[in-house]
PDB file of C-alpha atoms in Angstrom:
ATOM      1  CA  MET A   5       0.047   0.007  -0.039  1.00 85.00           C
ATOM      2  CA  GLU A   6       1.418   3.473  -1.039  1.00 90.00           C
ATOM      3  CA  TYR A   7       2.052   5.719   1.840  1.00 93.00           C
ATOM      4  CA  GLU A   8      -0.137   8.704   0.735  1.00 96.00           C
ATOM      5  CA  SER A   9      -3.062   6.419   0.014  1.00 97.00           C
ATOM      6  CA  LEU A  10      -2.685   4.537   3.451  1.00 97.00           C
ATOM      7  CA  PHE A  11      -2.435   7.965   5.264  1.00 97.00           C
ATOM      8  CA  ALA A  12      -5.399   9.664   3.496  1.00 98.00           C
ATOM      9  CA  LEU A  13      -7.885   6.810   3.549  1.00 98.00           C
ATOM     10  CA  GLY A  14      -6.752   5.338   6.930  1.00 98.00           C
ATOM     11  CA  PRO A  15      -5.724   7.232   9.962  1.00 97.00           C
ATOM     12  CA  LEU A  16      -6.672  10.571   8.696  1.00 98.00           C
ATOM     13  CA  CYS A  17     -10.313   9.291   8.715  1.00 98.00           C
ATOM     14  CA  GLY A  18      -9.617   7.398  12.026  1.00 98.00           C
ATOM     15  CA  VAL A  19      -9.569   4.007  10.224  1.00 98.00           C
ATOM     16  CA  ASP A  20      -7.026   1.383  11.285  1.00 96.00           C
ATOM     17  CA  ASP A  21      -8.368  -1.671   9.387  1.00 97.00           C
ATOM     18  CA  PRO A  22      -5.918  -2.333   6.648  1.00 96.00           C
ATOM     19  CA  ASN A  23      -8.548  -4.188   4.664  1.00 98.00           C
ATOM     20  CA  THR A  24     -10.768  -1.277   4.516  1.00 98.00           C
ATOM     21  CA  VAL A  25      -7.973   1.077   3.447  1.00 98.00           C
ATOM     22  CA  ILE A  26      -7.028  -1.329   0.551  1.00 98.00           C
ATOM     23  CA  ARG A  27     -10.717  -1.549  -0.650  1.00 98.00           C
ATOM     24  CA  ALA A  28     -11.057   2.184  -0.436  1.00 99.00           C
ATOM     25  CA  ALA A  29      -7.929   2.552  -2.516  1.00 98.00           C
ATOM     26  CA  ALA A  30      -9.158   0.050  -4.936  1.00 98.00           C
ATOM     27  CA  ILE A  31     -12.514   2.014  -5.325  1.00 98.00           C
ATOM     28  CA  CYS A  32     -10.497   5.288  -6.057  1.00 98.00           C
ATOM     29  CA  ASP A  33      -8.510   3.446  -8.701  1.00 98.00           C
ATOM     30  CA  ASP A  34     -11.606   1.947 -10.338  1.00 98.00           C
ATOM     31  CA  LEU A  35     -13.414   5.314 -10.357  1.00 98.00           C
ATOM     32  CA  GLY A  36     -10.377   7.466 -11.337  1.00 97.00           C
ATOM     33  CA  MET A  37     -10.111   9.448  -8.278  1.00 98.00           C
ATOM     34  CA  ASP A  38      -7.026  10.676  -6.329  1.00 98.00           C
ATOM     35  CA  THR A  39      -6.608   8.890  -2.996  1.00 98.00           C
ATOM     36  CA  ILE A  40      -5.154  11.918  -1.184  1.00 98.00           C
ATOM     37  CA  SER A  41      -7.897  14.293  -2.367  1.00 98.00           C
ATOM     38  CA  ALA A  42     -10.589  11.705  -1.663  1.00 99.00           C
ATOM     39  CA  GLY A  43      -9.416  10.951   1.809  1.00 99.00           C
ATOM     40  CA  VAL A  44      -8.877  14.475   2.924  1.00 99.00           C
ATOM     41  CA  THR A  45     -12.301  15.420   1.609  1.00 99.00           C
ATOM     42  CA  ILE A  46     -14.037  12.609   3.467  1.00 99.00           C
ATOM     43  CA  ALA A  47     -12.023  13.439   6.669  1.00 99.00           C
ATOM     44  CA  TRP A  48     -13.460  17.063   6.243  1.00 99.00           C
ATOM     45  CA  ALA A  49     -16.870  15.678   5.798  1.00 99.00           C
ATOM     46  CA  MET A  50     -16.554  13.537   8.842  1.00 99.00           C
ATOM     47  CA  GLU A  51     -15.664  16.380  10.923  1.00 98.00           C
ATOM     48  CA  CYS A  52     -18.595  18.305   9.540  1.00 98.00           C
ATOM     49  CA  PHE A  53     -20.930  15.350  10.427  1.00 98.00           C
ATOM     50  CA  ASP A  54     -19.436  15.152  13.942  1.00 98.00           C
ATOM     51  CA  LYS A  55     -19.931  18.822  14.408  1.00 98.00           C
ATOM     52  CA  GLY A  56     -23.560  18.812  13.216  1.00 98.00           C
ATOM     53  CA  LEU A  57     -22.979  20.515   9.915  1.00 98.00           C
ATOM     54  CA  LEU A  58     -24.037  17.420   8.106  1.00 98.00           C
ATOM     55  CA  SER A  59     -26.704  14.835   9.141  1.00 97.00           C
ATOM     56  CA  THR A  60     -27.856  11.498   7.899  1.00 97.00           C
ATOM     57  CA  ASN A  61     -30.480  13.505   5.960  1.00 97.00           C
ATOM     58  CA  ASP A  62     -27.508  14.828   3.911  1.00 96.00           C
ATOM     59  CA  THR A  63     -25.632  11.555   3.671  1.00 96.00           C
ATOM     60  CA  GLY A  64     -28.585   9.548   2.589  1.00 95.00           C
ATOM     61  CA  GLY A  65     -28.618   7.617   5.921  1.00 97.00           C
ATOM     62  CA  ILE A  66     -24.817   6.908   6.103  1.00 97.00           C
ATOM     63  CA  ASP A  67     -23.505   7.338   9.506  1.00 98.00           C
ATOM     64  CA  LEU A  68     -20.415   9.466   8.540  1.00 98.00           C
ATOM     65  CA  SER A  69     -18.839   9.422  11.999  1.00 98.00           C
ATOM     66  CA  PHE A  70     -15.149   9.683  12.326  1.00 98.00           C
ATOM     67  CA  GLY A  71     -13.659   6.266  12.158  1.00 98.00           C
ATOM     68  CA  ASN A  72     -16.409   4.522  10.368  1.00 98.00           C
ATOM     69  CA  GLY A  73     -14.629   2.531   7.637  1.00 98.00           C
ATOM     70  CA  GLN A  74     -17.783   1.258   5.764  1.00 98.00           C
ATOM     71  CA  ALA A  75     -18.909   4.798   5.549  1.00 98.00           C
ATOM     72  CA  ILE A  76     -15.757   5.714   3.751  1.00 98.00           C
ATOM     73  CA  LEU A  77     -16.431   2.963   1.184  1.00 99.00           C
ATOM     74  CA  ASP A  78     -20.099   4.092   0.645  1.00 98.00           C
ATOM     75  CA  ILE A  79     -19.236   7.618   0.396  1.00 98.00           C
ATOM     76  CA  LEU A  80     -16.479   6.980  -2.252  1.00 99.00           C
ATOM     77  CA  GLU A  81     -19.011   5.365  -4.444  1.00 98.00           C
ATOM     78  CA  LEU A  82     -21.270   8.477  -4.091  1.00 98.00           C
ATOM     79  CA  ILE A  83     -18.345  10.771  -4.969  1.00 98.00           C
ATOM     80  CA  GLY A  84     -17.323   8.767  -7.911  1.00 97.00           C
ATOM     81  CA  HIS A  85     -20.776   8.904  -9.457  1.00 98.00           C
ATOM     82  CA  ARG A  86     -21.509  12.499  -8.079  1.00 97.00           C
ATOM     83  CA  LYS A  87     -24.747  11.162  -6.366  1.00 97.00           C
ATOM     84  CA  ASP A  88     -26.351  12.901  -3.452  1.00 96.00           C
ATOM     85  CA  LEU A  89     -23.801  14.225  -0.927  1.00 97.00           C
ATOM     86  CA  GLY A  90     -21.124  12.914  -3.338  1.00 98.00           C
ATOM     87  CA  GLY A  91     -21.947  15.676  -5.726  1.00 97.00           C
ATOM     88  CA  LEU A  92     -20.684  18.208  -3.175  1.00 98.00           C
ATOM     89  CA  LEU A  93     -17.700  16.299  -2.023  1.00 98.00           C
ATOM     90  CA  ALA A  94     -16.526  15.592  -5.638  1.00 98.00           C
ATOM     91  CA  GLU A  95     -15.684  19.302  -5.891  1.00 97.00           C
ATOM     92  CA  GLY A  96     -13.109  18.844  -3.104  1.00 97.00           C
ATOM     93  CA  THR A  97     -12.677  20.552   0.114  1.00 98.00           C
ATOM     94  CA  LYS A  98     -12.361  24.171  -0.835  1.00 98.00           C
ATOM     95  CA  MET A  99     -15.513  24.429  -2.721  1.00 98.00           C
ATOM     96  CA  ALA A 100     -17.412  22.125  -0.591  1.00 98.00           C
ATOM     97  CA  ALA A 101     -16.562  24.170   2.477  1.00 98.00           C
ATOM     98  CA  GLU A 102     -17.511  27.370   0.607  1.00 98.00           C
ATOM     99  CA  ARG A 103     -20.992  25.895  -0.178  1.00 98.00           C
ATOM    100  CA  LEU A 104     -21.649  24.275   3.112  1.00 98.00           C
ATOM    101  CA  GLY A 105     -20.357  27.298   5.293  1.00 97.00           C
ATOM    102  CA  GLY A 106     -20.517  27.048   8.853  1.00 97.00           C
ATOM    103  CA  GLY A 107     -16.964  27.718   9.466  1.00 96.00           C
ATOM    104  CA  SER A 108     -15.998  24.569   7.728  1.00 98.00           C
ATOM    105  CA  SER A 109     -13.284  26.263   5.745  1.00 97.00           C
ATOM    106  CA  ASP A 110     -11.226  26.350   8.988  1.00 96.00           C
ATOM    107  CA  TRP A 111     -10.784  22.551   8.774  1.00 96.00           C
ATOM    108  CA  ALA A 112     -10.612  22.226   5.050  1.00 98.00           C
ATOM    109  CA  MET A 113      -7.066  21.072   4.583  1.00 98.00           C
ATOM    110  CA  GLN A 114      -6.203  22.472   1.205  1.00 98.00           C
ATOM    111  CA  VAL A 115      -4.072  25.083  -0.464  1.00 98.00           C
ATOM    112  CA  LYS A 116      -5.215  26.719  -3.632  1.00 97.00           C
ATOM    113  CA  GLY A 117      -7.896  24.094  -3.902  1.00 97.00           C
ATOM    114  CA  LEU A 118      -5.579  21.107  -3.660  1.00 98.00           C
ATOM    115  CA  GLU A 119      -5.923  18.807  -0.756  1.00 98.00           C
ATOM    116  CA  MET A 120      -2.760  18.573   1.543  1.00 97.00           C
ATOM    117  CA  PRO A 121      -0.531  15.272   1.522  1.00 97.00           C
ATOM    118  CA  GLY A 122       0.522  13.383   4.455  1.00 95.00           C
ATOM    119  CA  TYR A 123       3.131  15.714   5.831  1.00 93.00           C
ATOM    120  CA  GLU A 124       2.684  17.756   9.180  1.00 95.00           C
ATOM    121  CA  PRO A 125       3.591  21.486   8.230  1.00 96.00           C
ATOM    122  CA  ARG A 126       3.513  22.630  11.825  1.00 97.00           C
ATOM    123  CA  SER A 127       6.677  20.325  12.592  1.00 97.00           C
ATOM    124  CA  LEU A 128       8.092  20.445   9.002  1.00 98.00           C
ATOM    125  CA  LYS A 129       8.507  24.244   8.470  1.00 98.00           C
ATOM    126  CA  THR A 130      10.359  24.123   5.185  1.00 98.00           C
ATOM    127  CA  MET A 131       7.688  21.911   3.922  1.00 97.00           C
ATOM    128  CA  ALA A 132       5.201  24.383   5.235  1.00 98.00           C
ATOM    129  CA  LEU A 133       6.501  27.122   3.026  1.00 98.00           C
ATOM    130  CA  GLY A 134       6.689  24.701   0.096  1.00 97.00           C
ATOM    131  CA  LEU A 135       3.106  23.720   0.397  1.00 97.00           C
ATOM    132  CA  ALA A 136       2.008  27.426   0.729  1.00 97.00           C
ATOM    133  CA  VAL A 137       3.762  28.879  -2.263  1.00 97.00           C
ATOM    134  CA  THR A 138       3.728  26.050  -4.812  1.00 94.00           C
ATOM    135  CA  PRO A 139       1.611  27.148  -7.786  1.00 95.00           C
ATOM    136  CA  ARG A 140      -0.356  24.020  -8.055  1.00 94.00           C
ATOM    137  CA  GLY A 141      -1.192  23.958  -4.355  1.00 93.00           C
ATOM    138  CA  ALA A 142      -0.375  21.750  -1.602  1.00 95.00           C
ATOM    139  CA  CYS A 143       1.590  19.330  -3.893  1.00 93.00           C
ATOM    140  CA  HIS A 144       4.593  17.266  -2.482  1.00 91.00           C
ATOM    141  CA  ASN A 145       5.439  16.330  -5.932  1.00 90.00           C
ATOM    142  CA  ARG A 146       6.039  19.831  -7.215  1.00 91.00           C
ATOM    143  CA  SER A 147       8.024  20.862  -4.119  1.00 90.00           C
ATOM    144  CA  SER A 148      10.513  18.591  -2.338  1.00 91.00           C
ATOM    145  CA  ALA A 149      11.235  21.139   0.441  1.00 93.00           C
ATOM    146  CA  TYR A 150      10.387  18.585   2.969  1.00 93.00           C
ATOM    147  CA  GLU A 151      13.757  16.714   2.139  1.00 94.00           C
ATOM    148  CA  ALA A 152      15.589  19.474   4.003  1.00 95.00           C
ATOM    149  CA  ASP A 153      13.395  18.873   7.132  1.00 96.00           C
ATOM    150  CA  PHE A 154      13.741  15.110   7.102  1.00 95.00           C
ATOM    151  CA  SER A 155      17.486  15.106   6.427  1.00 95.00           C
ATOM    152  CA  GLU A 156      18.153  17.560   9.228  1.00 95.00           C
ATOM    153  CA  GLN A 157      19.776  19.997   6.919  1.00 96.00           C
ATOM    154  CA  VAL A 158      17.719  22.487   8.920  1.00 97.00           C
ATOM    155  CA  ASP A 159      15.966  22.619  12.185  1.00 97.00           C
ATOM    156  CA  ARG A 160      12.560  21.494  11.213  1.00 97.00           C
ATOM    157  CA  LEU A 161      10.800  23.219  14.055  1.00 97.00           C
ATOM    158  CA  SER A 162      12.276  26.645  13.445  1.00 96.00           C
ATOM    159  CA  VAL A 163      12.368  29.158  10.544  1.00 97.00           C
ATOM    160  CA  ASP A 164      15.326  31.111   8.919  1.00 95.00           C
ATOM    161  CA  GLU A 165      16.221  32.945   5.814  1.00 92.00           C
ATOM    162  CA  SER A 166      17.538  29.738   4.085  1.00 95.00           C
ATOM    163  CA  ARG A 167      14.008  28.221   3.851  1.00 97.00           C
ATOM    164  CA  GLY A 168      13.157  30.312   0.811  1.00 97.00           C
ATOM    165  CA  ILE A 169      16.241  29.315  -1.112  1.00 98.00           C
ATOM    166  CA  ILE A 170      15.628  25.687  -0.243  1.00 98.00           C
ATOM    167  CA  ALA A 171      11.982  25.830  -1.443  1.00 98.00           C
ATOM    168  CA  ALA A 172      12.733  27.743  -4.620  1.00 98.00           C
ATOM    169  CA  GLU A 173      15.636  25.329  -5.500  1.00 97.00           C
ATOM    170  CA  SER A 174      13.328  22.326  -4.826  1.00 96.00           C
ATOM    171  CA  GLU A 175      10.715  23.583  -7.185  1.00 98.00           C
ATOM    172  CA  ASP A 176      13.026  24.245 -10.023  1.00 98.00           C
ATOM    173  CA  PHE A 177      14.612  20.738  -9.501  1.00 97.00           C
ATOM    174  CA  GLU A 178      11.076  19.143  -9.562  1.00 96.00           C
ATOM    175  CA  ALA A 179      10.326  21.084 -12.670  1.00 97.00           C
ATOM    176  CA  VAL A 180      13.453  19.736 -14.534  1.00 97.00           C
ATOM    177  CA  LEU A 181      12.754  16.274 -13.112  1.00 96.00           C
ATOM    178  CA  ASP A 182       9.274  16.313 -14.535  1.00 95.00           C
ATOM    179  CA  SER A 183      10.186  17.858 -17.856  1.00 96.00           C
ATOM    180  CA  LEU A 184      12.842  15.093 -18.478  1.00 96.00           C
ATOM    181  CA  ILE A 185      10.246  12.486 -17.463  1.00 94.00           C
ATOM    182  CA  TRP A 186      12.633  11.019 -14.858  1.00 94.00           C
ATOM    183  CA  CYS A 187      10.878   8.818 -12.369  1.00 92.00           C
ATOM    184  CA  LYS A 188      10.637  10.667  -9.064  1.00 89.00           C
ATOM    185  CA  PHE A 189      12.299   7.701  -7.209  1.00 89.00           C
ATOM    186  CA  LEU A 190      15.394   8.137  -9.291  1.00 89.00           C
ATOM    187  CA  ARG A 191      16.111  11.649  -7.969  1.00 86.00           C
ATOM    188  CA  LYS A 192      18.604  10.442  -5.427  1.00 87.00           C
ATOM    189  CA  ALA A 193      20.290   7.966  -7.962  1.00 92.00           C
ATOM    190  CA  PHE A 194      22.534  10.880  -9.303  1.00 94.00           C
ATOM    191  CA  ASN A 195      25.905  11.996  -8.188  1.00 95.00           C
ATOM    192  CA  ASP A 196      25.278  15.362  -9.846  1.00 96.00           C
ATOM    193  CA  PHE A 197      21.700  15.579 -11.046  1.00 96.00           C
ATOM    194  CA  TYR A 198      22.021  18.609 -13.201  1.00 96.00           C
ATOM    195  CA  GLU A 199      25.416  17.689 -14.833  1.00 97.00           C
ATOM    196  CA  GLU A 200      24.457  14.076 -15.553  1.00 97.00           C
ATOM    197  CA  SER A 201      20.904  15.108 -16.703  1.00 96.00           C
ATOM    198  CA  ALA A 202      22.473  17.567 -19.185  1.00 97.00           C
ATOM    199  CA  GLN A 203      24.758  14.905 -20.523  1.00 97.00           C
ATOM    200  CA  VAL A 204      21.680  12.401 -21.024  1.00 96.00           C
ATOM    201  CA  TYR A 205      19.771  15.152 -22.680  1.00 96.00           C
ATOM    202  CA  THR A 206      22.689  16.045 -25.065  1.00 97.00           C
ATOM    203  CA  MET A 207      23.199  12.400 -25.941  1.00 97.00           C
ATOM    204  CA  ILE A 208      19.590  11.674 -26.631  1.00 96.00           C
ATOM    205  CA  THR A 209      18.560  14.823 -28.503  1.00 96.00           C
ATOM    206  CA  GLY A 210      22.013  15.693 -30.150  1.00 97.00           C
ATOM    207  CA  TRP A 211      21.410  19.353 -28.691  1.00 96.00           C
ATOM    208  CA  ASP A 212      24.134  20.662 -26.491  1.00 96.00           C
ATOM    209  CA  MET A 213      22.769  21.244 -22.902  1.00 95.00           C
ATOM    210  CA  SER A 214      24.880  22.555 -20.079  1.00 96.00           C
ATOM    211  CA  LEU A 215      24.136  22.028 -16.523  1.00 95.00           C
ATOM    212  CA  ASP A 216      23.650  25.815 -16.078  1.00 97.00           C
ATOM    213  CA  GLU A 217      21.186  25.915 -18.878  1.00 97.00           C
ATOM    214  CA  LEU A 218      19.221  23.009 -17.353  1.00 97.00           C
ATOM    215  CA  LYS A 219      19.095  24.845 -14.023  1.00 97.00           C
ATOM    216  CA  GLN A 220      17.789  28.013 -15.680  1.00 98.00           C
ATOM    217  CA  ALA A 221      15.173  26.004 -17.685  1.00 97.00           C
ATOM    218  CA  GLY A 222      13.817  24.769 -14.207  1.00 98.00           C
ATOM    219  CA  GLU A 223      13.616  28.400 -12.990  1.00 98.00           C
ATOM    220  CA  ARG A 224      12.065  29.460 -16.174  1.00 97.00           C
ATOM    221  CA  ILE A 225       9.315  26.788 -15.941  1.00 97.00           C
ATOM    222  CA  HIS A 226       8.490  27.779 -12.470  1.00 97.00           C
ATOM    223  CA  ASN A 227       8.241  31.441 -13.399  1.00 97.00           C
ATOM    224  CA  LEU A 228       5.968  30.674 -16.221  1.00 96.00           C
ATOM    225  CA  LYS A 229       3.672  28.819 -13.714  1.00 95.00           C
ATOM    226  CA  LYS A 230       3.682  31.832 -11.470  1.00 95.00           C
ATOM    227  CA  LEU A 231       2.681  34.116 -14.378  1.00 93.00           C
ATOM    228  CA  PHE A 232      -0.089  31.820 -15.437  1.00 93.00           C
ATOM    229  CA  ASN A 233      -1.609  31.935 -11.810  1.00 94.00           C
ATOM    230  CA  ILE A 234      -1.144  35.803 -11.848  1.00 93.00           C
ATOM    231  CA  ARG A 235      -2.806  36.072 -15.173  1.00 90.00           C
ATOM    232  CA  GLU A 236      -5.782  34.043 -13.724  1.00 92.00           C
ATOM    233  CA  GLY A 237      -6.274  36.275 -10.798  1.00 93.00           C
ATOM    234  CA  TRP A 238      -4.125  34.619  -8.102  1.00 94.00           C
ATOM    235  CA  SER A 239      -1.911  36.821  -5.824  1.00 94.00           C
ATOM    236  CA  ARG A 240       0.199  36.783  -2.693  1.00 94.00           C
ATOM    237  CA  ARG A 241      -2.844  36.043  -0.557  1.00 95.00           C
ATOM    238  CA  ASP A 242      -3.407  32.887  -2.168  1.00 96.00           C
ATOM    239  CA  ASP A 243       0.155  31.718  -0.876  1.00 97.00           C
ATOM    240  CA  ALA A 244      -1.525  30.617   2.368  1.00 97.00           C
ATOM    241  CA  LEU A 245      -2.121  27.567   4.709  1.00 98.00           C
ATOM    242  CA  PRO A 246      -5.363  26.429   6.273  1.00 97.00           C
ATOM    243  CA  PRO A 247      -6.444  28.159   9.452  1.00 96.00           C
ATOM    244  CA  ARG A 248      -6.010  25.093  11.575  1.00 96.00           C
ATOM    245  CA  THR A 249      -2.420  24.814  10.487  1.00 96.00           C
ATOM    246  CA  LEU A 250      -1.638  28.337  11.870  1.00 97.00           C
ATOM    247  CA  GLN A 251      -3.851  28.531  14.814  1.00 96.00           C
ATOM    248  CA  GLU A 252      -3.737  25.122  16.621  1.00 96.00           C
ATOM    249  CA  PRO A 253      -0.586  23.537  17.977  1.00 97.00           C
ATOM    250  CA  LEU A 254       0.087  19.978  17.613  1.00 97.00           C
ATOM    251  CA  PRO A 255      -1.998  18.133  20.367  1.00 95.00           C
ATOM    252  CA  THR A 256       0.140  14.978  20.657  1.00 94.00           C
ATOM    253  CA  GLY A 257       3.257  13.391  19.589  1.00 93.00           C
ATOM    254  CA  VAL A 258       7.050  13.872  20.277  1.00 94.00           C
ATOM    255  CA  VAL A 259       6.713  17.615  19.501  1.00 96.00           C
ATOM    256  CA  ALA A 260       3.281  18.188  21.181  1.00 97.00           C
ATOM    257  CA  GLY A 261       2.641  21.776  21.524  1.00 97.00           C
ATOM    258  CA  VAL A 262       4.654  22.844  18.422  1.00 97.00           C
ATOM    259  CA  GLY A 263       2.858  25.132  16.135  1.00 97.00           C
ATOM    260  CA  LEU A 264       3.307  27.418  13.119  1.00 98.00           C
ATOM    261  CA  THR A 265       2.441  31.044  13.180  1.00 98.00           C
ATOM    262  CA  GLN A 266       1.279  33.449  10.379  1.00 98.00           C
ATOM    263  CA  GLU A 267       4.368  35.487  11.296  1.00 98.00           C
ATOM    264  CA  GLU A 268       6.664  32.670  10.789  1.00 98.00           C
ATOM    265  CA  LEU A 269       4.974  31.787   7.484  1.00 98.00           C
ATOM    266  CA  ASP A 270       5.178  35.360   6.356  1.00 98.00           C
ATOM    267  CA  TYR A 271       8.809  35.610   7.155  1.00 98.00           C
ATOM    268  CA  MET A 272       9.522  32.509   5.063  1.00 98.00           C
ATOM    269  CA  ILE A 273       7.472  33.748   2.160  1.00 98.00           C
ATOM    270  CA  ALA A 274       9.361  37.137   2.166  1.00 98.00           C
ATOM    271  CA  GLY A 275      12.587  35.156   1.996  1.00 98.00           C
ATOM    272  CA  TYR A 276      11.254  32.964  -0.775  1.00 98.00           C
ATOM    273  CA  CYS A 277      10.348  35.966  -2.783  1.00 98.00           C
ATOM    274  CA  ARG A 278      13.823  37.366  -2.459  1.00 98.00           C
ATOM    275  CA  ALA A 279      15.370  33.994  -3.407  1.00 98.00           C
ATOM    276  CA  ARG A 280      13.112  34.090  -6.474  1.00 98.00           C
ATOM    277  CA  GLY A 281      14.105  37.608  -7.444  1.00 98.00           C
ATOM    278  CA  TRP A 282      10.485  38.651  -7.237  1.00 97.00           C
ATOM    279  CA  ASN A 283       8.833  41.646  -5.739  1.00 96.00           C
ATOM    280  CA  ASP A 284       7.661  41.686  -2.110  1.00 95.00           C
ATOM    281  CA  ASP A 285       4.097  41.162  -3.254  1.00 95.00           C
ATOM    282  CA  GLY A 286       5.012  38.042  -5.176  1.00 95.00           C
ATOM    283  CA  SER A 287       4.858  39.603  -8.576  1.00 93.00           C
ATOM    284  CA  VAL A 288       7.532  38.971 -11.138  1.00 94.00           C
ATOM    285  CA  PRO A 289       9.516  42.072 -12.213  1.00 94.00           C
ATOM    286  CA  ASP A 290      10.443  42.559 -15.899  1.00 92.00           C
ATOM    287  CA  THR A 291      14.074  42.159 -14.929  1.00 94.00           C
ATOM    288  CA  LYS A 292      13.593  38.656 -13.966  1.00 96.00           C
ATOM    289  CA  LEU A 293      11.522  37.959 -16.976  1.00 94.00           C
ATOM    290  CA  ALA A 294      14.488  39.404 -19.228  1.00 94.00           C
ATOM    291  CA  GLU A 295      16.973  37.290 -17.240  1.00 96.00           C
ATOM    292  CA  LEU A 296      15.040  34.105 -18.011  1.00 96.00           C
ATOM    293  CA  GLY A 297      14.447  35.106 -21.696  1.00 92.00           C
ATOM    294  CA  LEU A 298      10.860  35.415 -21.362  1.00 91.00           C
ATOM    295  CA  LEU A 299      10.172  39.114 -22.497  1.00 87.00           C
ATOM    296  CA  ASP A 300       9.874  37.881 -26.064  1.00 80.00           C
ATOM    297  CA  LEU A 301       7.173  35.491 -25.014  1.00 66.00           C
ATOM    298  CA  LEU A 302       5.341  38.129 -23.031  1.00 63.00           C
ATOM    299  CA  PRO A 303       5.752  41.353 -25.205  1.00 47.00           C
ATOM    300  CA  GLU A 304       3.142  43.118 -22.804  1.00 54.00           C
ATOM    301  CA  SER A 305       4.683  41.699 -19.741  1.00 43.00           C
ATOM    302  CA  SER A 306       5.251  45.130 -18.057  1.00 45.00           C
ATOM    303  CA  GLY A 307       3.055  44.862 -14.931  1.00 52.00           C
ATOM    304  CA  VAL A 308       1.912  41.389 -15.522  1.00 54.00           C
ATOM    305  CA  GLY A 309       3.183  40.338 -12.212  1.00 51.00           C
ATOM    306  CA  ILE A 310       1.292  42.877 -10.137  1.00 48.00           C
ATOM    307  CA  PRO A 311      -1.495  41.165  -8.135  1.00 45.00           C
ATOM    308  CA  THR A 312      -4.984  42.807  -8.192  1.00 39.00           C
TER     309      THR A 312
END
């Protein structure tokens, strides 16, 4: 069983029966649903049910109490077919919470509409930054900033200026990894990722590619993602984490009591913008576009990076 599927469909929903989790993952596979988003959304719905925002009248008689494994299986079928409550949950936690109301956005564990993976940002603060700023939302496949926390390259429970550099470099790295269609699990198989990847690229295509050009390609890709989001109306205020993450310390575990504040997150985001060469508001200056060779692609780029 893959870790993220196990996390989202198991303990996140209060379920400890492996057979139930396996069956739930199989339903997701059969119906073409992401296991992380499905599990996080059901966990949100379970909390809504336990707090009285949803009832059996809404669920079609299903007891959606936290920890009810059979309910997960039943609700997944409804989601996959957009039937009854499943029609609401199929939209994900962000839109579902906005429609349901009742303060449920506070425990909708999503960033930019994408449900959060199985990493605890309050005790992995570099990862917290990565989840907040990644253009796709809370995606651990677009930012591997958590590796700095896991490897003890940094103190995972504190913040400093280096987190912005680490997050930016991890995003550029993942962009190159994806563009070359390398398997994610090969990322640690290189002695020098950029140099060796550039050599492979040159041998396969016949086009000379240096490691510096490959590094810049990753940065260029990420800046294009940022510009796309800005064009669609997203701004610095969308680089955020769920209220629960910023307002509630960890209740249990070896680092019980540890939390993440808005001030800490803002500090890291400011450092991230500096590392990126962006303006303080997260907009992309024309000087950066020129450096990356993007002005020709965006002839009217002046001011494009200014959020509304």
